[in-house]
Amino acid sequence: MIEELFPPEVRVVRADAEMASEPLHPQEVSDTARMAPKRLAEFRLGRACARRALAALGYPDFALRNDEARVPIWPSGVVGSLTHCEGFCAVAVGPHSQLLGVGIDAEPRRRLKTRILHRITSDAERQHLASLPPAPGESDWGLLLFSAKESFYKCYFPLARRFLGFRDAEIEFLPEEGRFHARLVAHDAPSAAGRRSASGRFGIDANHVATGVALPAR
Ligand SMILES: CC(C)(COP(=O)(O)OP(=O)(O)OC[C@H]1O[C@@H](n2cnc3c(N)ncnc32)[C@H](O)[C@@H]1OP(=O)(O)O)[C@@H](O)C(=O)NCCC(=O)NCCS
């Protein structure tokens, strides 16, 4: 499913069971002092995925630290994003020469509660969701929209350094193509390197939905 989320210049690595025991880079260990066991486990898995992905791009043994806003500090020349949830961890990286940014998100499959859907969508978005055919694999458009917004945010924030509420951007799905468009609707929100919208793709498997956003450099 993760292969479908990005254009070919993006490399995606999903964690497997063996990666859970991989040690952190010594410089990453210093970031874990106050982490509870569950948080430490997801952090380690994310770093194991990142190590593999970065080695494939020519950056072996890179210590992936987060900045004060929790944004990963990738090697210069690389853009990337990571996600972890129950049973799923993945990293997406790509060359800065071709991409301004990427965002990835995964969620355990479930039906989003109506109360939450209302909190994260506009009236127009809910009308759009209601007009769509049933979501693929009996998944939930509301959950896919939630994930799409998280992916958009992870791509947007490192460029604009501005927090976005869930109603600051809107999502439109193109169901037949497995894609979506995300666009800023908060007029006071700064653009991300001149862009106010981005395209994304979604994927679904038995247990998870996942989304990816890539902002081409062009
Ligand atoms: C930041 C946020 C998107 C992270 O999601 P999450 O539910 O914690 O879980 P995920 O596992 O999918 O992602 C976590 C990873 O995202 C990355 N991340 C965290 N904050 C980030 C940010 N501001 N920008 C980019 N990446 C970020 C980190 O790599 C983090 O993992 P790590 O701490 O182990 O390195 C989410 O917590 C959040 O703050 N959401 C509110 C803002 C939002 O999504 N608005 C929608 C606007 S349309």
Short mmCIF file of C-alpha atoms and ligand atoms in Angstrom, two decimals:
data_model
loop_
_atom_site.label_atom_id
_atom_site.label_comp_id
_atom_site.label_asym_id
_atom_site.label_seq_id
_atom_site.Cartn_x
_atom_site.Cartn_y
_atom_site.Cartn_z
CA MET A 1 0.00 0.00 0.00
CA ILE A 2 2.80 2.49 0.81
CA GLU A 3 4.26 2.23 -2.70
CA GLU A 4 1.08 3.88 -4.02
CA LEU A 5 1.39 6.98 -1.86
CA PHE A 6 4.13 8.93 -3.63
CA PRO A 7 5.70 9.69 -7.00
CA PRO A 8 8.72 7.54 -7.93
CA GLU A 9 11.38 9.97 -6.67
CA VAL A 10 10.17 9.35 -3.09
CA ARG A 11 11.57 6.36 -1.25
CA VAL A 12 9.29 4.84 1.38
CA VAL A 13 10.40 2.35 4.03
CA ARG A 14 7.87 0.56 6.20
CA ALA A 15 8.99 -1.07 9.44
CA ASP A 16 9.10 -4.84 9.81
CA ALA A 17 9.22 -6.83 13.07
CA GLU A 18 13.03 -7.15 13.07
CA MET A 19 13.56 -3.40 13.02
CA ALA A 20 12.08 -3.04 16.51
CA SER A 21 15.34 -4.31 18.03
CA GLU A 22 17.67 -2.04 16.05
CA PRO A 23 19.69 0.28 18.28
CA LEU A 24 19.40 4.04 18.04
CA HIS A 25 22.27 6.21 16.86
CA PRO A 26 24.17 7.43 19.97
CA GLN A 27 23.12 11.04 19.25
CA GLU A 28 19.47 9.95 19.02
CA VAL A 29 19.68 8.26 22.42
CA SER A 30 20.07 11.64 24.11
CA ASP A 31 16.61 12.64 22.79
CA THR A 32 14.87 9.75 24.54
CA ALA A 33 15.58 10.54 28.19
CA ARG A 34 12.01 11.39 29.14
CA MET A 35 10.17 8.99 26.85
CA ALA A 36 7.69 6.45 28.24
CA PRO A 37 8.21 2.88 26.94
CA LYS A 38 5.48 3.09 24.27
CA ARG A 39 6.81 6.39 22.92
CA LEU A 40 10.37 5.04 23.00
CA ALA A 41 9.33 1.97 20.99
CA GLU A 42 7.68 4.06 18.25
CA PHE A 43 10.57 6.51 18.20
CA ARG A 44 13.06 3.63 17.73
CA LEU A 45 11.02 2.10 14.94
CA GLY A 46 10.77 5.45 13.15
CA ARG A 47 14.52 5.96 13.43
CA ALA A 48 15.18 2.43 12.14
CA CYS A 49 13.04 3.17 9.06
CA ALA A 50 14.74 6.53 8.58
CA ARG A 51 18.19 4.95 8.81
CA ARG A 52 17.33 2.48 6.09
CA ALA A 53 15.74 5.11 3.86
CA LEU A 54 18.62 7.57 4.30
CA ALA A 55 21.26 4.88 3.69
CA ALA A 56 19.56 4.17 0.37
CA LEU A 57 19.88 7.86 -0.54
CA GLY A 58 23.58 7.86 0.34
CA TYR A 59 23.45 9.03 3.97
CA PRO A 60 24.52 6.00 6.05
CA ASP A 61 24.61 6.28 9.84
CA PHE A 62 22.78 9.63 9.98
CA ALA A 63 21.44 10.67 13.39
CA LEU A 64 17.89 11.95 12.86
CA ARG A 65 17.16 14.54 15.54
CA ASN A 66 14.00 16.61 15.92
CA ASP A 67 13.98 20.38 16.30
CA GLU A 68 12.18 22.26 19.06
CA ALA A 69 8.89 21.97 17.12
CA ARG A 70 9.40 18.18 16.83
CA VAL A 71 10.18 18.48 13.11
CA PRO A 72 12.83 15.96 11.98
CA ILE A 73 16.09 17.58 10.83
CA TRP A 74 16.93 15.70 7.63
CA PRO A 75 20.33 15.94 5.93
CA SER A 76 20.52 19.02 3.71
CA GLY A 77 19.45 17.89 0.27
CA VAL A 78 16.77 15.60 1.68
CA VAL A 79 13.11 16.14 2.57
CA GLY A 80 11.22 13.57 4.59
CA SER A 81 8.40 12.66 6.91
CA LEU A 82 7.53 9.84 9.24
CA THR A 83 4.50 8.28 10.85
CA HIS A 84 3.84 5.68 13.51
CA CYS A 85 0.66 4.18 14.89
CA GLU A 86 -0.38 0.81 16.25
CA GLY A 87 1.02 -1.82 13.84
CA PHE A 88 2.39 0.63 11.28
CA CYS A 89 5.49 2.77 11.00
CA ALA A 90 6.91 4.25 7.80
CA VAL A 91 9.24 6.94 6.54
CA ALA A 92 9.17 8.80 3.22
CA VAL A 93 12.26 10.63 1.94
CA GLY A 94 13.19 12.28 -1.32
CA PRO A 95 15.70 14.65 -2.93
CA HIS A 96 15.27 18.34 -2.18
CA SER A 97 16.29 19.04 -5.79
CA GLN A 98 12.94 17.60 -6.90
CA LEU A 99 10.70 18.12 -3.86
CA LEU A 100 9.96 21.01 -1.54
CA GLY A 101 8.49 18.67 1.02
CA VAL A 102 6.64 15.45 1.77
CA GLY A 103 4.18 14.33 4.42
CA ILE A 104 3.09 10.82 5.38
CA ASP A 105 0.44 9.61 7.83
CA ALA A 106 -1.13 6.26 8.74
CA GLU A 107 -4.12 5.47 10.93
CA PRO A 108 -5.56 2.21 12.25
CA ARG A 109 -8.78 1.48 10.36
CA ARG A 110 -11.87 2.66 12.16
CA ARG A 111 -14.92 4.79 11.55
CA LEU A 112 -14.32 8.39 12.60
CA LYS A 113 -16.86 9.50 15.19
CA THR A 114 -19.38 12.04 13.84
CA ARG A 115 -18.40 14.47 16.59
CA ILE A 116 -14.76 14.37 15.46
CA LEU A 117 -15.70 14.60 11.80
CA HIS A 118 -17.60 17.80 12.52
CA ARG A 119 -14.64 19.21 14.40
CA ILE A 120 -12.18 18.67 11.54
CA THR A 121 -14.32 19.50 8.48
CA SER A 122 -16.25 22.41 6.96
CA ASP A 123 -19.85 22.10 5.77
CA ALA A 124 -18.52 22.03 2.21
CA GLU A 125 -16.17 19.14 2.98
CA ARG A 126 -18.95 17.10 4.58
CA GLN A 127 -21.12 17.70 1.51
CA HIS A 128 -18.20 16.56 -0.65
CA LEU A 129 -17.73 13.36 1.41
CA ALA A 130 -21.47 12.63 1.19
CA SER A 131 -21.30 12.91 -2.61
CA LEU A 132 -18.54 10.30 -2.97
CA PRO A 133 -19.07 6.62 -3.78
CA PRO A 134 -18.40 4.21 -0.88
CA ALA A 135 -14.78 4.40 0.24
CA PRO A 136 -12.55 1.61 -1.13
CA GLY A 137 -12.43 -1.61 0.89
CA GLU A 138 -15.29 -0.43 3.09
CA SER A 139 -12.97 2.11 4.71
CA ASP A 140 -14.15 5.50 5.93
CA TRP A 141 -13.82 8.76 3.97
CA GLY A 142 -13.81 10.69 7.24
CA LEU A 143 -10.77 8.79 8.48
CA LEU A 144 -9.04 9.22 5.12
CA LEU A 145 -9.71 12.96 5.29
CA PHE A 146 -8.25 13.13 8.80
CA SER A 147 -5.12 11.33 7.62
CA ALA A 148 -4.88 13.52 4.49
CA LYS A 149 -4.90 16.64 6.69
CA GLU A 150 -2.17 15.23 8.93
CA SER A 151 -0.02 14.44 5.87
CA PHE A 152 -0.61 17.88 4.43
CA TYR A 153 0.34 19.45 7.76
CA LYS A 154 3.57 17.45 8.01
CA CYS A 155 4.52 18.65 4.53
CA TYR A 156 3.38 22.24 5.17
CA PHE A 157 4.74 22.98 8.64
CA PRO A 158 8.49 22.62 7.99
CA LEU A 159 8.13 25.12 5.11
CA ALA A 160 5.75 27.66 6.65
CA ARG A 161 6.50 27.12 10.38
CA ARG A 162 2.84 27.88 11.16
CA PHE A 163 0.40 25.71 13.12
CA LEU A 164 -2.73 24.84 11.15
CA GLY A 165 -6.06 23.93 12.67
CA PHE A 166 -8.04 21.22 10.91
CA ARG A 167 -10.34 23.78 9.31
CA ASP A 168 -7.44 25.83 7.94
CA ALA A 169 -7.16 23.44 4.98
CA GLU A 170 -9.69 21.55 2.89
CA ILE A 171 -9.45 18.18 1.17
CA GLU A 172 -11.07 17.09 -2.06
CA PHE A 173 -10.88 13.42 -3.01
CA LEU A 174 -10.60 12.04 -6.55
CA PRO A 175 -11.72 8.51 -5.67
CA GLU A 176 -11.11 6.79 -9.01
CA GLU A 177 -7.52 8.00 -9.05
CA GLY A 178 -6.70 7.24 -5.40
CA ARG A 179 -5.70 10.89 -5.02
CA PHE A 180 -6.73 14.05 -3.22
CA HIS A 181 -6.05 17.77 -3.30
CA ALA A 182 -5.31 19.70 -0.13
CA ARG A 183 -5.55 23.49 -0.11
CA LEU A 184 -5.18 26.22 2.44
CA VAL A 185 -8.44 28.03 3.13
CA ALA A 186 -7.21 30.14 6.07
CA HIS A 187 -6.36 33.40 4.31
CA ASP A 188 -4.00 34.47 7.07
CA ALA A 189 -1.96 31.27 6.80
CA PRO A 190 1.34 31.84 4.98
CA SER A 191 2.05 29.82 1.87
CA ALA A 192 4.51 26.94 1.90
CA ALA A 193 7.35 28.17 -0.34
CA GLY A 194 4.78 29.98 -2.47
CA ARG A 195 2.30 27.08 -2.64
CA ARG A 196 -1.15 27.08 -1.11
CA SER A 197 -2.16 23.61 -2.27
CA ALA A 198 -0.67 20.17 -2.74
CA SER A 199 -1.64 16.83 -4.21
CA GLY A 200 -1.72 13.59 -2.30
CA ARG A 201 -2.54 9.92 -2.63
CA PHE A 202 -4.23 7.46 -0.32
CA GLY A 203 -3.94 3.72 0.25
CA ILE A 204 -5.84 1.16 2.28
CA ASP A 205 -4.99 -2.32 3.53
CA ALA A 206 -6.70 -4.71 5.92
CA ASN A 207 -5.72 -2.82 9.07
CA HIS A 208 -4.66 0.70 8.12
CA VAL A 209 -5.32 3.67 5.90
CA ALA A 210 -2.37 5.80 4.83
CA THR A 211 -1.88 9.04 2.93
CA GLY A 212 1.07 10.80 1.35
CA VAL A 213 1.55 14.39 0.17
CA ALA A 214 4.44 15.47 -2.05
CA LEU A 215 5.17 19.04 -3.10
CA PRO A 216 7.20 19.05 -6.32
CA ALA A 217 9.96 21.65 -6.63
CA ARG A 218 9.28 22.71 -10.26
C1 LIG B 1 2.25 16.78 14.34
C2 LIG B 1 1.19 15.74 14.13
C3 LIG B 1 0.70 15.89 12.70
C4 LIG B 1 1.89 14.39 14.38
O1 LIG B 1 1.07 13.36 14.29
P1 LIG B 1 0.97 12.18 15.39
O2 LIG B 1 -0.46 11.92 15.52
O3 LIG B 1 1.74 12.47 16.61
O4 LIG B 1 1.65 10.93 14.81
P2 LIG B 1 2.53 10.41 13.64
O5 LIG B 1 3.21 9.22 14.18
O6 LIG B 1 1.77 10.21 12.39
O7 LIG B 1 3.66 11.53 13.35
C5 LIG B 1 4.62 11.81 14.30
C6 LIG B 1 5.88 12.28 13.59
O8 LIG B 1 5.61 13.43 12.80
C7 LIG B 1 6.75 14.28 12.83
N1 LIG B 1 6.31 15.60 13.22
C8 LIG B 1 5.90 16.02 14.43
N2 LIG B 1 5.56 17.32 14.39
C9 LIG B 1 5.73 17.71 13.12
C10 LIG B 1 5.54 18.94 12.44
N3 LIG B 1 5.09 20.03 13.08
N4 LIG B 1 5.83 19.01 11.12
C11 LIG B 1 6.30 17.93 10.46
N5 LIG B 1 6.51 16.73 11.05
C12 LIG B 1 6.22 16.63 12.36
C13 LIG B 1 7.76 13.68 13.78
O9 LIG B 1 8.73 13.01 13.00
C14 LIG B 1 6.94 12.70 14.58
O10 LIG B 1 7.61 11.53 14.97
P3 LIG B 1 8.85 11.53 16.00
O11 LIG B 1 8.52 12.51 17.07
O12 LIG B 1 8.96 10.13 16.46
O13 LIG B 1 10.05 11.98 15.17
C15 LIG B 1 -0.04 15.89 15.07
O14 LIG B 1 0.27 15.47 16.32
C16 LIG B 1 -0.54 17.30 15.19
O15 LIG B 1 -0.02 18.13 15.92
N6 LIG B 1 -1.66 17.62 14.51
C17 LIG B 1 -2.33 18.89 14.62
C18 LIG B 1 -2.09 19.74 13.42
C19 LIG B 1 -2.77 19.19 12.22
O16 LIG B 1 -2.60 18.05 11.86
N7 LIG B 1 -3.56 20.04 11.57
C20 LIG B 1 -4.21 19.68 10.35
C21 LIG B 1 -4.16 20.87 9.47
S1 LIG B 1 -4.99 20.65 7.96
#
